[in-house]
Amino acid sequence: MCMNPEGASSPRAAVRREGRVTINDIAALTGVAASTVSRALSRPDRVNRVTRERIQAAARELNYVPNTQAQALSSGRTETVALLVSDATNPFYFGLIRGAQQQLRAAGHALLLIDTEDSAELENHLLHKVRRSVDGVILAASRLPEQTLSVIAAELPVVTVNRNVPRVRSVVIDSPDGVMQAVEHLVSLGHRAIAYVAGPPSSWANEARWRAMRTAMARHGLTAARVGPFGVSRSSGSVAADALLNTGATAGVTFNDLLAIGILQRLAERGVDVPGEISVVGCDDIFGADFCSPPLTTLTAPIEQAGRVAVSMLLDHLEHLGETPSRQTVLLPTHLTIRQSSGPAPRR
Amino acid sequence: MCMNPEGASSPRAAVRREGRVTINDIAALTGVAASTVSRALSRPDRVNRVTRERIQAAARELNYVPNTQAQALSSGRTETVALLVSDATNPFYFGLIRGAQQQLRAAGHALLLIDTEDSAELENHLLHKVRRSVDGVILAASRLPEQTLSVIAAELPVVTVNRNVPRVRSVVIDSPDGVMQAVEHLVSLGHRAIAYVAGPPSSWANEARWRAMRTAMARHGLTAARVGPFGVSRSSGSVAADALLNTGATAGVTFNDLLAIGILQRLAERGVDVPGEISVVGCDDIFGADFCSPPLTTLTAPIEQAGRVAVSMLLDHLEHLGETPSRQTVLLPTHLTIRQSSGPAPRR
DNA sequence: CTGAAAGCGCTAACAC
DNA sequence: GTGTTAGCGCTTTCAG
């Protein structure tokens, strides 16, 4: 009948609070205390069977959905895990994301995806920011210095992928071993001058692969050339291809497939025959490696499995907090998948 | 000196509560009330400049990070947006995820990634579950029936991608227009028998593309054949290729690139020349479309932009809650990118 | 086994 | 402008 003065809405967006069913509603409906409802729902074994069933029935009937915020606030557990990737667009991560997502869902946890845009600074900042909003984090290809990682791992459950840091759990794909296989493969095809096409210097895996390459070459009394560093995008492939050609090598092992595919494209442009004039071996076996042209010989990495394992390790860690943080690291094997980008060394 | 009885730790994992800095610590340090700290941090303009600066300095010094759970609980805003995709592994989503992620970060929001595994049921379930944990959701290629979507949109801010539902905001990529361009292209190359290779029936976009195809063909007095439905994976391409060949068509327009690439592989296996014997046109221009063999003629979709726009619409919606939910839909143009998988129709 | 009560950390009226 | 006071919805001692 009259305008009430408090009718004016607040400047902040109205908060939707309609329709929310809380444990109190269930408590009221079933005539028990809210705390009992809470128990019945989150630790069913701690409550009498008949009350429990009555409560669960009521919950179902009212279409109750727990408020995760509230749960998190009072319990300290968020049932959420953050996955930090350096570039959500990199096909390498697709499998990782997928594997992690699967395993997480199975455990009823949510996945917070964070793109660090390949910046250590941003990575650190975002990590700091979500620290309290997640139960733990998975760091895929972290760009952070070892010391920073140690500090973070001390205050938050962490699992790294493809990055080995003392006292931090990690799953690493054994690409170095794969690189050795690749070198054997190339050497047996008659190659003597083989170059490593390096990725970002901040990448731990990059250095690990390079080391493996030198070792493998040394076994045959050969020394590996090295070009780079290059960015890990297909477009970096152009420069990389030219640099690779310049070394006079008859074969190149690249930091990853993205780079390798870029190189393949550039070589085609320049009319260089692969593998006739030069062989190219990639790393990871990402989506596309099997249908680029020529199909890429590469190190097949169990990426999806890595995602699953990382999650398992993290969840396991969460269960046993406080226990000795044994420097546990899982090594996943790779194998060489031979396709058409590698072949016999050209005659001199 | 003596063991205190409460020393026994609880059976649940210990909750880490060490080192947490709260607004109370800042309040104590600066000698103001906690509420003032809260204000100074979240609505700086509502507090005296010098107090504000003192508070901000203290916050920085103590390395304060707000507890998002608590913020969410009391404010109702979570600063988190969920992105539901039907398959996190589908390269189509990479760009979408990336675009969304970018825009979200710029606005200081987090991204909850949810994989619905292509199941309407699971989609509905998960949506229900996160309803209260996010400010809004972006539904990429939802499999939900229109009515369900309407219901959800009524109780939670929603933006759909490639799915048009009355009263639900959406961004749709104008592939139907692109399909028409594709048909013109093929017809002008002399093709008369053109088939549509269908994707999942539950996909809204699939039907939209098929309709566009028929219309475009009709304009030339032609009728399109249709094969399928097929799954949207490369492996479905084998069956699809055989079915396509069976129609006797000289060209095929496929639901998406993944399928098209699969078809290309199968055709190569069967020794069918593309585009000599048959032309193939894909849809989306995903990663890989430009380097498969032959490179795929396809409809280039602004996928990343779609992700950004979807987020913008959603955030905008959040700002103006309660306002008339005008059925706002943004149409993003596509264009035909001609590569080597399409060519003149073969002579009879 | 269940209830009462005290918060989790923060925001949002409402006073002053 | 700033302090006071209630909660947000849930978990978790602590009694009984």
XYZ file of C-alpha atoms (C1' of nucleotides) in Angstrom:
728
model
C 0.000 0.000 0.000
C 2.886 2.299 0.649
C 6.447 2.221 -0.616
C 8.563 1.019 2.168
C 11.824 2.807 2.430
C 13.887 -0.332 2.643
C 12.526 -1.352 -0.713
C 15.570 0.015 -2.472
C 17.876 -2.789 -3.427
C 21.477 -2.773 -2.391
C 24.051 -1.671 -4.912
C 25.659 -5.066 -4.872
C 24.068 -7.702 -6.975
C 21.251 -9.370 -5.155
C 22.269 -12.654 -3.691
C 20.061 -15.545 -4.573
C 19.107 -17.276 -1.408
C 15.836 -18.770 -2.480
C 15.212 -22.440 -2.480
C 18.236 -23.341 -0.433
C 17.689 -26.445 1.601
C 19.964 -26.688 4.611
C 20.582 -29.338 7.190
C 18.270 -27.375 9.449
C 15.377 -28.029 7.139
C 16.154 -31.686 7.278
C 16.527 -31.513 11.029
C 13.150 -29.848 11.344
C 11.512 -32.377 9.070
C 12.927 -35.379 10.854
C 12.836 -33.964 14.350
C 16.507 -34.447 15.140
C 19.282 -31.968 15.794
C 21.200 -30.414 12.945
C 24.377 -31.977 14.176
C 22.829 -35.380 13.815
C 21.866 -34.610 10.276
C 25.410 -33.548 9.581
C 26.720 -36.773 11.011
C 24.212 -38.931 9.227
C 25.279 -37.401 5.969
C 29.018 -37.233 6.331
C 29.821 -40.123 8.679
C 26.888 -42.477 8.350
C 28.487 -45.039 10.589
C 28.304 -42.746 13.559
C 24.556 -42.735 13.722
C 21.835 -45.223 14.439
C 20.661 -46.963 11.319
C 17.010 -46.053 11.465
C 17.610 -42.369 12.210
C 20.194 -42.311 9.526
C 17.857 -43.750 6.958
C 15.113 -41.369 7.931
C 17.498 -38.480 7.526
C 18.825 -39.675 4.224
C 15.316 -40.121 2.935
C 14.399 -36.609 3.995
C 17.521 -35.248 2.367
C 16.635 -36.933 -0.864
C 13.074 -35.753 -0.676
C 14.032 -32.156 -0.063
C 16.604 -32.418 -2.788
C 19.314 -31.364 -0.417
C 22.717 -30.401 -1.761
C 25.400 -29.609 0.795
C 26.925 -26.172 0.647
C 30.535 -26.859 -0.115
C 31.581 -23.423 1.064
C 30.192 -24.013 4.478
C 31.626 -27.486 4.623
C 34.985 -26.176 3.670
C 34.880 -23.342 6.110
C 34.198 -25.495 9.085
C 36.060 -28.609 8.146
C 39.026 -27.107 6.397
C 38.626 -29.535 3.508
C 37.460 -28.197 0.181
C 37.354 -31.391 -1.837
C 38.915 -29.419 -4.612
C 42.257 -29.831 -6.270
C 43.965 -27.286 -8.434
C 45.799 -28.286 -11.568
C 48.304 -25.735 -12.772
C 49.351 -25.907 -16.373
C 51.637 -23.549 -18.164
C 49.335 -23.223 -21.139
C 45.867 -24.698 -21.312
C 46.164 -24.666 -25.055
C 49.092 -27.034 -25.259
C 47.833 -30.422 -26.431
C 50.205 -32.097 -24.054
C 47.981 -31.065 -21.203
C 44.791 -32.346 -22.711
C 45.554 -35.859 -21.685
C 46.827 -34.752 -18.339
C 43.718 -32.747 -17.621
C 41.589 -35.611 -18.694
C 43.364 -38.162 -16.548
C 43.290 -35.891 -13.543
C 39.659 -35.039 -14.078
C 38.681 -38.690 -14.245
C 40.441 -39.712 -11.110
C 39.234 -36.679 -9.260
C 35.628 -37.275 -10.196
C 35.878 -40.825 -9.046
C 36.899 -39.502 -5.657
C 34.197 -36.848 -5.646
C 36.586 -33.973 -5.905
C 36.415 -30.948 -8.130
C 39.093 -29.674 -10.474
C 40.194 -26.080 -10.471
C 42.093 -25.452 -13.662
C 44.729 -22.772 -13.594
C 46.711 -21.487 -16.516
C 49.989 -19.935 -15.475
C 50.685 -18.574 -18.916
C 54.192 -19.898 -18.674
C 55.170 -17.319 -16.105
C 56.849 -18.310 -12.883
C 55.683 -15.112 -11.278
C 52.071 -15.653 -12.185
C 52.344 -19.253 -11.121
C 53.559 -18.230 -7.724
C 50.927 -15.559 -7.370
C 48.034 -17.800 -8.308
C 49.328 -20.587 -6.155
C 49.389 -18.238 -3.253
C 45.925 -17.083 -3.976
C 44.273 -20.480 -4.148
C 46.322 -21.920 -1.347
C 43.385 -21.864 1.029
C 40.728 -22.808 -1.463
C 42.020 -26.209 -2.360
C 43.119 -29.318 -0.560
C 46.156 -29.648 -2.738
C 47.685 -28.804 -6.057
C 49.186 -30.582 -8.996
C 51.933 -28.672 -10.691
C 52.367 -29.685 -14.281
C 55.655 -28.487 -15.642
C 56.212 -25.898 -12.957
C 58.492 -23.000 -13.809
C 59.189 -22.250 -10.168
C 62.673 -22.498 -8.726
C 63.327 -25.497 -6.585
C 63.475 -23.567 -3.370
C 60.145 -21.877 -3.908
C 58.622 -25.238 -4.611
C 59.974 -26.648 -1.396
C 58.465 -23.803 0.547
C 55.090 -24.241 -1.089
C 55.145 -27.976 -0.647
C 55.749 -27.453 3.032
C 52.543 -25.577 3.540
C 50.308 -27.243 0.994
C 50.085 -30.764 -0.367
C 51.774 -30.727 -3.737
C 52.443 -33.218 -6.464
C 54.572 -32.177 -9.379
C 54.527 -33.651 -12.834
C 57.741 -33.896 -14.789
C 59.670 -32.075 -12.181
C 61.788 -33.593 -9.524
C 62.301 -31.698 -6.307
C 63.618 -33.133 -3.055
C 60.856 -33.914 -0.559
C 58.092 -33.169 -3.046
C 56.007 -35.998 -4.413
C 56.149 -36.234 -8.125
C 55.266 -38.258 -11.128
C 57.765 -38.019 -13.873
C 57.585 -39.437 -17.312
C 60.800 -41.155 -18.120
C 61.536 -39.275 -21.315
C 65.271 -39.374 -20.703
C 65.081 -43.112 -21.100
C 63.016 -42.550 -24.202
C 65.579 -40.162 -25.563
C 68.156 -42.883 -25.240
C 65.934 -45.226 -27.202
C 65.579 -42.536 -29.821
C 69.324 -42.115 -30.092
C 69.829 -45.861 -30.426
C 67.212 -45.907 -33.133
C 68.839 -43.095 -35.061
C 72.350 -44.401 -34.646
C 71.292 -47.804 -35.885
C 69.903 -46.072 -38.941
C 73.356 -44.727 -39.613
C 73.023 -41.243 -38.183
C 76.141 -39.789 -36.636
C 75.388 -36.114 -36.472
C 72.325 -35.723 -34.291
C 71.146 -32.485 -32.753
C 68.930 -31.750 -29.814
C 66.366 -29.042 -30.397
C 65.909 -27.481 -26.980
C 62.761 -26.152 -25.352
C 62.474 -23.503 -22.670
C 65.437 -23.272 -20.325
C 63.100 -23.015 -17.363
C 61.824 -26.492 -18.095
C 63.261 -29.184 -15.917
C 62.350 -31.839 -18.459
C 64.262 -29.991 -21.120
C 67.508 -30.305 -19.256
C 66.828 -33.894 -18.312
C 66.312 -34.788 -21.948
C 69.423 -33.006 -23.065
C 71.512 -34.772 -20.472
C 70.139 -38.134 -21.559
C 70.880 -37.284 -25.127
C 74.503 -36.458 -24.445
C 74.968 -39.597 -22.450
C 73.462 -41.771 -25.122
C 75.538 -40.177 -27.822
C 78.703 -40.489 -25.775
C 78.166 -44.214 -25.592
C 78.731 -44.311 -29.288
C 81.619 -41.939 -29.152
C 79.485 -39.179 -30.624
C 78.682 -35.716 -29.405
C 75.288 -34.171 -29.746
C 74.806 -30.712 -31.130
C 72.286 -28.492 -29.465
C 70.176 -25.671 -30.838
C 67.728 -23.455 -29.067
C 66.186 -22.665 -26.723
C 62.915 -22.374 -28.574
C 59.405 -21.704 -27.422
C 57.112 -24.680 -27.300
C 54.759 -23.685 -30.028
C 54.423 -24.790 -33.549
C 55.418 -21.387 -34.809
C 58.784 -21.666 -33.096
C 59.304 -24.586 -35.394
C 60.286 -22.373 -38.301
C 63.303 -20.918 -36.609
C 64.109 -24.234 -35.067
C 64.043 -25.991 -38.415
C 66.453 -23.518 -39.929
C 68.756 -23.769 -36.956
C 68.618 -27.520 -37.077
C 69.525 -27.573 -40.734
C 72.404 -25.235 -40.043
C 74.060 -27.670 -37.698
C 74.473 -30.075 -40.570
C 72.900 -32.809 -38.505
C 71.121 -35.620 -40.299
C 68.677 -36.063 -37.481
C 67.098 -33.987 -34.764
C 65.511 -34.954 -31.473
C 63.176 -32.243 -30.304
C 62.048 -31.177 -26.884
C 58.447 -31.910 -27.749
C 56.031 -32.783 -30.500
C 54.614 -29.328 -30.920
C 58.030 -28.094 -31.870
C 58.646 -31.171 -34.009
C 55.452 -30.657 -35.959
C 56.384 -27.028 -36.531
C 59.749 -28.164 -37.783
C 58.151 -30.655 -40.126
C 56.024 -27.928 -41.606
C 58.930 -25.622 -42.149
C 61.028 -28.361 -43.708
C 58.206 -29.137 -46.106
C 58.078 -25.473 -47.028
C 61.766 -25.454 -47.734
C 61.438 -28.587 -49.775
C 63.598 -30.630 -47.452
C 62.660 -34.277 -47.570
C 61.889 -36.008 -44.288
C 63.232 -38.539 -43.582
C 65.190 -38.614 -46.853
C 67.433 -35.716 -45.988
C 66.856 -35.398 -42.300
C 65.073 -37.394 -39.615
C 62.993 -35.832 -36.884
C 62.012 -37.406 -33.583
C 59.527 -35.748 -31.262
C 58.591 -36.231 -27.672
C 55.258 -36.939 -25.967
C 53.105 -38.303 -28.774
C 50.449 -35.663 -28.525
C 47.242 -35.461 -30.474
C 48.256 -34.939 -34.076
C 51.615 -36.660 -33.950
C 50.171 -39.635 -35.784
C 48.526 -37.704 -38.598
C 50.915 -34.910 -39.373
C 52.995 -35.341 -42.428
C 55.007 -37.330 -42.339
C 53.632 -38.995 -39.225
C 56.014 -38.319 -36.416
C 58.382 -40.774 -34.834
C 58.159 -39.851 -31.195
C 58.416 -40.880 -27.575
C 55.025 -42.005 -26.492
C 54.312 -40.751 -23.005
C 51.510 -42.105 -20.817
C 50.147 -38.639 -20.246
C 46.669 -39.508 -19.169
C 48.057 -42.040 -16.768
C 50.358 -39.382 -15.395
C 47.298 -37.279 -14.617
C 45.607 -40.142 -12.851
C 48.659 -41.100 -10.884
C 49.290 -37.532 -9.827
C 45.793 -37.302 -8.439
C 46.095 -40.612 -6.667
C 49.313 -39.565 -5.044
C 47.826 -36.305 -3.951
C 44.685 -37.846 -2.506
C 46.756 -40.455 -0.800
C 48.906 -37.747 0.643
C 45.827 -35.956 1.937
C 44.683 -39.063 3.729
C 47.975 -39.403 5.488
C 48.867 -35.848 6.255
C 51.484 -35.328 8.856
C 53.128 -38.596 7.949
C 56.685 -38.479 6.882
C 56.850 -36.753 3.547
C 59.014 -39.438 2.070
C 60.339 -38.167 -1.233
C 58.126 -40.381 -3.230
C 58.363 -40.208 -6.956
C 56.737 -42.377 -9.552
C 58.543 -42.905 -12.804
C 56.372 -43.689 -15.804
C 57.973 -45.452 -18.756
C 57.923 -44.156 -22.301
C 58.606 -45.975 -25.481
C 59.668 -44.988 -28.915
C 56.920 -45.053 -31.490
C 58.411 -45.272 -34.910
C 56.485 -43.603 -37.675
C 57.627 -42.038 -40.915
C 59.650 -39.033 -39.856
C 62.745 -41.076 -39.185
C 64.702 -43.165 -41.599
C 68.174 -44.132 -42.754
C 70.818 -41.440 -42.693
C 71.377 -39.904 -46.101
C 74.564 -40.855 -47.962
C 77.228 -38.293 -47.736
C 55.471 -32.489 31.815
C 52.533 -34.803 31.587
C 50.743 -36.187 28.588
C 47.552 -34.338 28.274
C 44.633 -36.535 27.399
C 43.475 -34.404 24.506
C 46.778 -35.029 22.832
C 45.295 -37.831 20.768
C 44.716 -36.649 17.247
C 41.342 -37.070 15.606
C 40.856 -39.875 13.145
C 40.224 -37.410 10.346
C 43.235 -35.977 8.652
C 44.603 -33.120 10.630
C 43.491 -29.818 9.277
C 46.251 -27.388 8.650
C 45.373 -24.216 10.413
C 48.835 -22.917 10.996
C 49.975 -19.671 9.586
C 46.540 -18.520 8.609
C 46.291 -14.775 8.741
C 42.750 -13.513 9.136
C 41.217 -10.093 9.090
C 41.266 -10.243 12.861
C 45.018 -10.326 12.870
C 45.048 -7.276 10.704
C 42.458 -5.639 12.895
C 44.543 -6.313 15.974
C 47.671 -5.006 14.338
C 46.087 -1.799 13.120
C 43.758 -1.272 16.044
C 40.538 -1.113 14.058
C 37.513 -3.382 13.941
C 37.481 -6.447 11.777
C 34.619 -5.078 9.770
C 36.674 -2.072 8.872
C 39.405 -4.307 7.643
C 36.894 -6.172 5.560
C 35.617 -2.962 4.075
C 39.060 -1.541 3.460
C 39.920 -4.656 1.527
C 36.781 -5.268 -0.464
C 35.287 -1.789 -0.891
C 38.196 0.577 -0.428
C 36.110 3.626 -1.250
C 34.002 3.139 1.824
C 36.789 3.861 4.236
C 38.960 6.803 5.170
C 42.076 6.955 3.090
C 44.646 6.866 5.837
C 43.012 4.003 7.733
C 42.624 2.175 4.469
C 46.254 2.539 3.611
C 47.333 1.475 7.038
C 45.180 -1.604 6.737
C 46.379 -2.439 3.293
C 49.951 -2.083 4.399
C 49.343 -4.404 7.335
C 47.643 -6.899 5.065
C 50.592 -6.894 2.766
C 53.017 -7.189 5.615
C 51.212 -10.121 7.173
C 50.906 -11.676 3.766
C 47.183 -11.877 4.120
C 45.178 -13.949 1.662
C 41.409 -13.826 2.009
C 39.656 -17.088 2.651
C 37.426 -17.504 -0.354
C 35.269 -20.054 1.426
C 34.390 -17.625 4.127
C 33.840 -14.842 1.667
C 31.553 -17.009 -0.349
C 29.639 -18.213 2.633
C 28.761 -14.805 3.867
C 28.470 -12.927 0.640
C 26.964 -15.592 -1.527
C 29.449 -14.857 -4.277
C 32.112 -17.420 -5.026
C 34.004 -15.663 -7.806
C 34.101 -18.972 -9.532
C 32.580 -20.021 -12.797
C 32.105 -23.576 -13.952
C 32.744 -24.584 -17.514
C 31.080 -27.810 -18.535
C 32.464 -29.597 -21.528
C 31.352 -32.919 -22.893
C 34.884 -34.218 -23.221
C 37.935 -32.404 -21.944
C 39.957 -34.319 -24.458
C 38.265 -32.920 -27.529
C 40.558 -30.371 -29.119
C 37.593 -28.202 -29.904
C 37.392 -27.305 -26.248
C 41.003 -26.359 -25.890
C 40.410 -22.996 -27.447
C 37.220 -22.550 -25.551
C 38.830 -23.339 -22.246
C 41.656 -21.034 -23.026
C 39.429 -18.126 -24.009
C 37.275 -18.590 -20.963
C 40.258 -18.909 -18.692
C 41.784 -15.701 -19.987
C 38.700 -13.616 -19.575
C 37.994 -15.099 -16.198
C 41.427 -14.384 -14.905
C 41.196 -10.836 -16.051
C 38.122 -10.507 -13.882
C 39.736 -12.268 -10.957
C 37.508 -15.298 -11.158
C 38.434 -18.930 -10.994
C 37.545 -21.645 -13.458
C 36.036 -24.917 -12.366
C 36.370 -27.356 -15.214
C 33.809 -30.100 -15.454
C 33.809 -32.968 -17.862
C 30.358 -34.392 -18.440
C 31.653 -37.366 -20.362
C 29.028 -36.746 -22.973
C 26.257 -37.872 -20.688
C 23.176 -35.758 -20.148
C 22.543 -37.490 -16.883
C 25.991 -36.814 -15.531
C 25.791 -33.263 -16.777
C 22.607 -32.701 -14.867
C 23.965 -34.324 -11.762
C 27.169 -32.352 -11.690
C 25.369 -29.152 -12.469
C 23.154 -29.772 -9.537
C 26.067 -30.479 -7.330
C 28.063 -27.368 -8.086
C 25.040 -25.126 -8.269
C 25.854 -23.483 -4.971
C 29.589 -23.402 -5.405
C 29.748 -21.177 -8.421
C 28.368 -17.834 -9.466
C 27.380 -19.150 -12.838
C 28.049 -21.787 -15.442
C 28.986 -21.977 -19.063
C 27.540 -24.947 -20.848
C 29.545 -25.900 -23.871
C 27.617 -28.202 -26.122
C 25.093 -29.198 -23.513
C 23.321 -32.490 -24.012
C 20.441 -31.497 -21.771
C 16.897 -31.205 -23.079
C 15.641 -27.714 -23.606
C 13.246 -27.815 -20.723
C 15.836 -28.906 -18.223
C 18.063 -26.117 -19.384
C 15.332 -23.583 -18.862
C 14.803 -24.790 -15.351
C 18.478 -24.602 -14.548
C 18.841 -21.200 -16.121
C 16.053 -19.971 -13.918
C 17.913 -20.743 -10.740
C 21.472 -20.149 -11.801
C 23.122 -17.773 -14.257
C 23.826 -19.754 -17.379
C 25.408 -19.087 -20.725
C 25.324 -21.783 -23.339
C 27.719 -22.214 -26.196
C 26.456 -23.547 -29.492
C 23.054 -24.186 -28.126
C 20.068 -21.962 -28.480
C 17.385 -22.113 -25.836
C 14.669 -19.533 -25.298
C 15.447 -17.137 -22.443
C 18.942 -18.484 -21.971
C 21.893 -16.371 -22.947
C 24.069 -18.004 -25.484
C 26.939 -17.571 -27.830
C 26.627 -19.571 -30.955
C 29.109 -20.000 -33.686
C 27.423 -19.523 -37.001
C 28.457 -22.812 -38.526
C 25.204 -23.111 -40.456
C 26.256 -20.069 -42.405
C 29.638 -21.667 -42.842
C 28.038 -24.854 -44.081
C 26.340 -22.833 -46.758
C 29.667 -21.386 -47.791
C 31.052 -24.889 -47.915
C 28.235 -26.065 -50.142
C 28.722 -23.119 -52.497
C 32.399 -23.914 -52.634
C 31.798 -27.556 -53.467
C 29.062 -26.871 -55.975
C 31.231 -24.360 -57.760
C 33.863 -27.075 -58.004
C 31.353 -29.183 -59.863
C 30.122 -31.410 -57.059
C 26.500 -32.463 -57.277
C 26.337 -35.399 -54.908
C 27.304 -34.124 -51.510
C 26.716 -35.915 -48.238
C 26.522 -34.721 -44.686
C 28.370 -36.846 -42.185
C 26.375 -36.448 -39.009
C 27.586 -36.193 -35.436
C 25.712 -37.116 -32.255
C 21.946 -36.705 -32.465
C 21.913 -35.054 -29.065
C 23.975 -32.215 -30.446
C 22.028 -29.107 -31.252
C 24.745 -27.906 -33.576
C 24.546 -31.142 -35.515
C 20.958 -30.567 -36.464
C 21.551 -26.909 -37.218
C 24.317 -27.819 -39.632
C 22.281 -30.459 -41.347
C 19.399 -28.074 -41.840
C 21.716 -25.468 -43.321
C 23.150 -28.069 -45.606
C 19.783 -29.090 -46.966
C 18.768 -25.515 -47.529
C 21.949 -24.674 -49.352
C 21.691 -27.746 -51.525
C 18.050 -27.055 -52.309
C 19.009 -23.686 -53.695
C 20.841 -25.499 -56.400
C 18.101 -27.997 -56.928
C 20.146 -30.669 -55.212
C 19.405 -32.907 -52.282
C 21.980 -33.770 -49.683
C 22.586 -37.288 -48.571
C 23.141 -37.943 -44.909
C 25.093 -40.624 -43.139
C 25.515 -41.208 -39.465
C 25.153 -40.471 -36.658
C 28.745 -41.030 -35.691
C 30.641 -40.410 -32.508
C 32.877 -37.387 -32.499
C 36.171 -39.119 -32.318
C 38.766 -39.844 -34.876
C 38.148 -43.539 -34.593
C 34.554 -43.075 -35.690
C 36.067 -41.783 -38.883
C 36.683 -45.266 -40.227
C 33.054 -46.250 -40.270
C 32.086 -42.812 -41.411
C 34.487 -42.917 -44.346
C 33.091 -46.199 -45.538
C 29.542 -44.973 -45.194
C 30.403 -41.795 -47.025
C 31.938 -43.688 -49.883
C 28.855 -45.880 -50.041
C 26.588 -42.956 -50.778
C 28.429 -42.392 -54.012
C 28.878 -38.744 -53.085
C 31.867 -36.906 -54.513
C 32.131 -34.701 -51.452
C 31.350 -34.864 -47.782
C 30.746 -32.167 -45.233
C 31.366 -33.476 -41.751
C 29.979 -32.527 -38.389
C 33.419 -31.660 -37.118
C 37.115 -31.809 -37.805
C 37.833 -34.718 -35.540
C 35.550 -36.854 -37.610
C 36.924 -35.381 -40.834
C 40.486 -36.180 -39.872
C 39.445 -39.714 -39.021
C 37.818 -39.979 -42.414
C 40.916 -38.702 -44.129
C 42.994 -41.354 -42.424
C 40.647 -44.118 -43.418
C 40.462 -42.916 -47.002
C 44.231 -42.897 -47.199
C 44.243 -46.452 -45.895
C 41.789 -47.488 -48.563
C 43.839 -45.735 -51.185
C 41.134 -43.251 -52.030
C 42.584 -40.027 -53.318
C 41.510 -36.819 -51.606
C 40.500 -34.563 -53.227
C 40.957 -36.426 -56.508
C 38.193 -38.901 -55.890
C 36.353 -37.285 -53.055
C 36.454 -33.951 -51.272
C 36.140 -33.583 -47.526
C 35.178 -30.448 -45.631
C 35.396 -30.292 -41.867
C 34.027 -27.965 -39.280
C 35.715 -25.910 -36.508
C 39.319 -25.709 -37.636
C 40.764 -27.368 -34.601
C 44.396 -27.911 -33.784
C 45.679 -30.291 -36.404
C 43.318 -29.354 -39.211
C 46.085 -27.465 -40.942
C 48.703 -30.171 -40.760
C 46.824 -33.373 -41.341
C 47.164 -34.875 -44.723
C 45.901 -33.478 -46.871
C 45.373 -30.297 -44.887
C 41.700 -29.957 -44.216
C 39.347 -27.523 -45.865
C 37.151 -26.499 -42.984
C 34.948 -23.911 -41.379
C 37.117 -21.793 -39.182
C 35.325 -21.058 -35.952
C 36.420 -18.332 -33.535
C 36.494 -20.752 -30.667
C 38.694 -18.849 -28.310
C 36.624 -15.769 -28.875
C 33.538 -17.789 -28.102
C 35.042 -18.651 -24.737
C 35.813 -15.040 -24.001
C 32.423 -13.818 -25.073
C 30.659 -16.473 -23.054
C 32.489 -15.357 -19.937
C 31.775 -11.710 -20.634
C 28.111 -12.394 -21.038
C 28.027 -14.373 -17.860
C 29.871 -11.791 -15.810
C 27.710 -9.084 -17.252
C 24.681 -11.094 -16.317
C 25.975 -11.428 -12.774
C 26.347 -7.690 -12.472
C 22.797 -7.142 -13.518
C 20.990 -9.937 -11.824
C 17.292 -9.564 -11.509
C 17.155 -7.540 -14.666
C 15.005 -8.782 -17.452
C 16.581 -11.932 -18.802
C 16.306 -10.727 -22.367
C 16.989 -13.678 -24.630
C 20.328 -12.391 -25.637
C 22.363 -14.429 -28.037
C 25.592 -13.554 -29.739
C 26.247 -15.009 -33.142
C 29.901 -15.415 -34.086
C 30.758 -15.625 -37.780
C 32.711 -18.448 -39.354
C 34.452 -18.576 -42.653
C 35.510 -21.283 -44.970
C 39.222 -21.967 -44.951
C 40.174 -23.718 -48.118
C 43.049 -26.127 -47.892
C 43.839 -29.256 -49.844
C 41.098 -31.681 -48.937
C 38.654 -30.161 -51.395
C 38.990 -29.910 -55.144
C 37.161 -30.282 -58.414
C 34.606 -33.033 -58.654
C 35.956 -36.097 -60.406
C 34.806 -36.751 -63.973
C 32.134 -39.335 -64.180
C 23.950 -42.527 19.939
C 22.269 -37.815 20.016
C 21.796 -32.839 21.371
C 23.668 -28.308 22.621
C 26.877 -24.979 21.688
C 30.808 -22.949 19.823
C 32.930 -21.491 16.155
C 35.342 -21.594 10.828
C 36.529 -16.277 8.441
C 34.098 -13.127 6.481
C 30.255 -9.736 5.199
C 26.418 -6.836 6.015
C 23.019 -4.400 8.379
C 22.584 -1.316 11.830
C 24.052 1.966 15.179
C 26.865 5.503 16.815
C 33.658 6.620 8.817
C 33.868 3.031 11.977
C 32.440 -0.271 15.517
C 28.890 -3.762 17.033
C 26.346 -7.487 16.197
C 24.519 -11.168 13.766
C 24.683 -14.561 11.077
C 26.123 -17.582 6.204
C 25.697 -23.519 6.608
C 28.233 -26.711 8.320
C 31.405 -29.529 11.480
C 33.013 -30.682 15.794
C 33.990 -30.928 20.536
C 31.706 -31.875 24.690
C 27.958 -33.522 27.612
C 24.641 -36.504 28.512
